[in-house]
CSV table of C-alpha atoms in Angstrom, one decimal:
chain,number,residue,atom,x,y,z
A,1,GLN,CA,-5.7,245.2,-41.4
A,2,LEU,CA,-3.0,247.5,-42.6
A,3,VAL,CA,0.2,245.9,-44.0
A,4,ASP,CA,3.4,247.9,-44.5
A,5,LEU,CA,5.3,246.4,-47.5
A,6,PRO,CA,8.9,246.9,-48.7
A,7,PRO,CA,9.5,249.3,-51.5
A,8,VAL,CA,9.1,248.2,-55.1
A,9,SER,CA,12.0,249.3,-57.4
A,10,ALA,CA,13.6,248.3,-60.7
A,11,ASP,CA,15.8,245.9,-58.8
A,12,PHE,CA,13.5,244.7,-56.0
A,13,LEU,CA,10.1,243.1,-55.9
A,14,GLU,CA,9.5,240.3,-53.4
A,15,PRO,CA,7.8,237.4,-55.3
A,16,TRP,CA,5.0,237.2,-52.8
A,17,MET,CA,4.1,240.9,-52.9
A,18,PRO,CA,1.9,241.0,-56.1
A,19,GLY,CA,-0.4,238.3,-54.7
A,20,LEU,CA,-0.8,240.1,-51.4
A,21,ILE,CA,-1.4,243.5,-53.1
A,22,GLY,CA,-3.8,242.0,-55.6
A,23,SER,CA,-5.9,240.5,-52.9
A,24,ALA,CA,-6.1,243.8,-50.8
A,25,GLY,CA,-9.2,245.8,-50.5
A,26,ALA,CA,-7.3,249.0,-51.3
A,27,ALA,CA,-3.7,250.3,-51.5
A,28,LEU,CA,-1.8,253.4,-50.3
A,29,PHE,CA,0.9,254.0,-52.8
A,30,VAL,CA,3.6,256.0,-51.0
A,31,VAL,CA,6.0,258.2,-53.0
A,32,ASP,CA,8.9,260.2,-51.7
A,33,LEU,CA,8.6,264.0,-52.1
A,34,GLY,CA,12.3,264.3,-51.1
A,35,ASP,CA,13.3,262.4,-54.3
A,36,ASP,CA,14.0,264.4,-57.5
A,37,ASP,CA,13.3,261.2,-59.4
A,38,LEU,CA,10.0,260.4,-57.7
A,39,ILE,CA,8.0,260.2,-61.0
A,40,ASP,CA,10.5,257.8,-62.5
A,41,ALA,CA,10.5,255.7,-59.3
A,42,ALA,CA,6.7,255.7,-59.2
A,43,ASP,CA,6.5,254.7,-62.9
A,44,VAL,CA,8.9,251.8,-62.3
A,45,ALA,CA,7.0,250.5,-59.3
A,46,LEU,CA,3.6,250.7,-61.1
A,47,GLY,CA,5.2,249.0,-64.1
A,48,ARG,CA,6.7,246.1,-62.0
A,49,LEU,CA,3.3,245.5,-60.5
A,50,ALA,CA,1.6,245.6,-63.8
A,51,ASP,CA,4.0,243.1,-65.2
A,52,ALA,CA,3.0,240.8,-62.3
A,53,ARG,CA,-0.7,241.3,-63.4
A,54,VAL,CA,-1.6,243.8,-60.6
A,55,GLU,CA,-2.7,247.3,-61.7
A,56,LEU,CA,-3.1,250.1,-59.1
A,57,VAL,CA,-6.0,252.3,-60.2
A,58,GLY,CA,-7.9,255.4,-58.8
A,59,GLU,CA,-11.2,253.9,-59.7
A,60,LEU,CA,-12.1,250.3,-60.5
A,61,PRO,CA,-12.9,249.7,-64.2
A,62,PHE,CA,-16.5,249.1,-65.0
A,63,ASP,CA,-15.8,246.0,-66.9
A,64,SER,CA,-12.5,244.2,-67.4
A,65,GLU,CA,-12.2,241.5,-70.1
A,66,ASP,CA,-8.8,240.2,-68.7
A,67,GLU,CA,-9.6,238.0,-65.7
A,68,THR,CA,-5.9,237.5,-64.9
A,69,LEU,CA,-5.4,241.2,-64.3
A,70,ARG,CA,-6.3,242.3,-60.7
A,71,HIS,CA,-7.2,246.0,-60.2
A,72,VAL,CA,-6.7,247.5,-56.7
A,73,ARG,CA,-8.2,250.9,-55.8
A,74,THR,CA,-5.4,253.2,-54.7
A,75,VAL,CA,-4.6,256.5,-53.1
A,76,VAL,CA,-1.2,258.1,-53.7
A,77,VAL,CA,0.4,259.3,-50.5
A,78,ALA,CA,3.0,261.9,-51.1
A,79,ASN,CA,5.2,261.6,-48.1
A,80,LYS,CA,7.8,264.1,-46.8
A,81,VAL,CA,5.7,267.1,-47.7
A,82,ASP,CA,8.1,269.1,-45.4
A,83,ALA,CA,11.2,268.2,-47.4
A,84,GLU,CA,13.1,270.9,-49.2
A,85,GLY,CA,11.6,271.3,-52.7
A,86,ALA,CA,8.6,269.2,-51.8
A,87,ALA,CA,6.1,271.8,-53.0
A,88,ASP,CA,7.5,271.8,-56.5
A,89,ARG,CA,7.7,268.0,-56.7
A,90,LEU,CA,4.1,267.7,-55.4
A,91,ALA,CA,3.0,270.0,-58.2
A,92,ILE,CA,4.7,267.8,-60.7
A,93,LEU,CA,3.2,264.7,-59.1
A,94,ARG,CA,-0.3,266.2,-59.2
A,95,GLU,CA,0.1,267.1,-62.9
A,96,TRP,CA,1.4,263.6,-63.7
A,97,TYR,CA,-0.8,261.4,-61.6
A,98,GLY,CA,-3.7,263.6,-60.5
A,99,PRO,CA,-5.9,262.5,-63.4
A,100,ARG,CA,-5.4,258.8,-62.4
A,101,PHE,CA,-5.3,258.8,-58.6
A,102,PRO,CA,-6.5,260.7,-55.6
A,103,ILE,CA,-3.3,262.3,-54.0
A,104,VAL,CA,-2.8,263.1,-50.3
A,105,ALA,CA,0.3,265.0,-49.1
A,106,ALA,CA,1.6,264.2,-45.6
A,107,SER,CA,4.8,263.8,-43.5
A,108,ALA,CA,5.1,260.6,-41.5
A,109,THR,CA,8.1,261.9,-39.5
A,110,GLY,CA,6.7,265.4,-39.1
A,111,GLY,CA,3.2,264.2,-38.2
A,112,LEU,CA,1.7,266.5,-40.8
A,113,GLU,CA,-1.7,265.7,-42.4
A,114,LEU,CA,-1.8,262.1,-41.1
A,115,ASP,CA,-5.6,262.5,-40.5
A,116,SER,CA,-5.9,263.2,-44.2
A,117,VAL,CA,-4.2,259.9,-44.9
A,118,THR,CA,-6.5,258.1,-42.5
A,119,SER,CA,-9.6,259.6,-44.1
A,120,ALA,CA,-8.4,258.7,-47.6
A,121,ALA,CA,-7.9,255.1,-46.5
A,122,TYR,CA,-11.4,254.9,-45.2
A,123,ASP,CA,-12.8,256.6,-48.3
A,124,VAL,CA,-11.0,254.2,-50.7
A,125,LEU,CA,-12.2,251.2,-48.7
A,126,GLY,CA,-15.8,252.5,-48.7
A,127,VAL,CA,-16.0,252.2,-44.9
A,128,MET,CA,-16.7,254.6,-42.0
A,129,ARG,CA,-16.1,254.7,-38.3
A,130,VAL,CA,-19.0,254.6,-35.9
A,131,TYR,CA,-18.7,254.9,-32.1
A,132,THR,CA,-20.9,253.3,-29.5
A,133,LYS,CA,-21.8,254.4,-26.0
A,134,VAL,CA,-23.5,252.9,-23.0
A,135,PRO,CA,-26.5,254.9,-21.6
A,136,GLY,CA,-25.4,257.4,-19.0
A,137,ARG,CA,-21.7,257.1,-20.0
A,138,PRO,CA,-19.5,259.0,-22.4
A,139,ALA,CA,-18.8,257.5,-25.9
A,140,ASP,CA,-15.9,255.1,-26.3
A,141,ARG,CA,-13.8,256.8,-29.0
A,142,SER,CA,-10.9,254.4,-28.6
A,143,THR,CA,-12.3,251.5,-30.7
A,144,PRO,CA,-14.8,252.5,-33.4
A,145,PHE,CA,-16.8,249.9,-35.3
A,146,THR,CA,-15.8,249.9,-39.0
A,147,VAL,CA,-18.9,249.5,-41.2
A,148,PRO,CA,-19.6,250.0,-44.9
A,149,VAL,CA,-20.7,253.4,-46.0
A,150,GLY,CA,-24.5,253.4,-46.1
A,151,SER,CA,-24.9,251.1,-43.1
A,152,THR,CA,-27.9,251.6,-40.8
A,153,VAL,CA,-28.5,251.3,-37.1
A,154,ILE,CA,-29.5,247.7,-37.5
A,155,ASP,CA,-26.3,246.9,-39.4
A,156,LEU,CA,-24.3,248.4,-36.5
A,157,ALA,CA,-26.3,246.4,-34.0
A,158,ARG,CA,-25.5,243.3,-35.9
A,159,GLU,CA,-21.8,244.1,-35.6
A,160,VAL,CA,-22.0,244.8,-31.9
A,161,HIS,CA,-23.8,241.5,-31.2
A,162,ARG,CA,-26.0,239.1,-33.1
A,163,ASP,CA,-28.7,239.2,-30.5
A,164,PHE,CA,-29.1,243.0,-30.9
A,165,GLU,CA,-30.5,242.4,-34.4
A,166,GLN,CA,-33.7,240.9,-32.9
A,167,SER,CA,-34.0,242.8,-29.6
A,168,LEU,CA,-33.1,246.3,-30.8
A,169,LYS,CA,-36.0,248.7,-30.2
A,170,PHE,CA,-34.4,252.1,-31.1
A,171,ALA,CA,-31.2,254.0,-30.9
A,172,LYS,CA,-30.0,257.5,-30.0
A,173,VAL,CA,-27.5,259.1,-32.3
A,174,TRP,CA,-25.1,262.0,-31.9
A,175,GLY,CA,-23.6,263.2,-35.2
A,176,SER,CA,-23.8,265.4,-38.3
A,177,GLY,CA,-27.0,263.9,-39.7
A,178,THR,CA,-29.1,264.4,-36.5
A,179,PHE,CA,-29.5,266.7,-33.6
A,180,GLU,CA,-27.6,265.6,-30.4
A,181,GLY,CA,-29.1,262.5,-28.9
A,182,GLN,CA,-31.9,262.2,-31.4
A,183,THR,CA,-33.9,259.0,-31.2
A,184,VAL,CA,-33.9,257.1,-34.5
A,185,ARG,CA,-35.4,253.9,-35.9
A,186,ARG,CA,-33.6,250.7,-36.9
A,187,ASP,CA,-33.3,251.7,-40.5
A,188,HIS,CA,-31.6,255.1,-39.8
A,189,GLU,CA,-28.6,255.5,-42.1
A,190,LEU,CA,-25.4,256.3,-40.2
A,191,ARG,CA,-22.6,258.7,-41.1
A,192,ASP,CA,-18.9,258.7,-40.4
A,193,GLY,CA,-18.1,259.7,-36.8
A,194,ASP,CA,-21.6,259.1,-35.5
A,195,VAL,CA,-22.0,258.1,-31.8
A,196,VAL,CA,-24.7,255.5,-31.3
A,197,GLU,CA,-26.5,254.4,-28.1
A,198,LEU,CA,-28.4,251.1,-28.7
A,199,HIS,CA,-31.5,250.3,-26.7
A,200,ALA,CA,-32.9,246.8,-26.6
């Protein structure tokens, strides 16, 4: 579930937002490349959340002694990459925040690099998209199954239907880790974008 939240500023932070952000699996922190003060605005937003015990981080800490502080894995989305002066602001943003966060540049209104934002969201969540197909028919690419990275054919079968876990004999896979339509076993590890045909 993707939740679009109001902006966080020095003057505005809805009281319910830190709780929602802190419980999220990951965050996309959107900054405005059309704003000359984007670094100050980003610092303020991060500071307001930190004051509310929510810290946006590029990588989760190995060990945190403070159990009241919630860490949320985050990708910075630099929006309005097509704005005047955006390239210079992006360079400053990368210098300032690059060591702390992955950064993806895009334009929502211009439709630029939106696939990169989608990929970054899947990466930060640690999930991948796998498609299924019925034998003799083309793959259904409209509704992928979202499974954790490292999932196997049997994990996918379990997502499709509980009964498949017991009755699955083999699968055919089309994707980067196999030749087209290769027959694989139940423990075959899937990759993002694979198309799987399950056989019970």
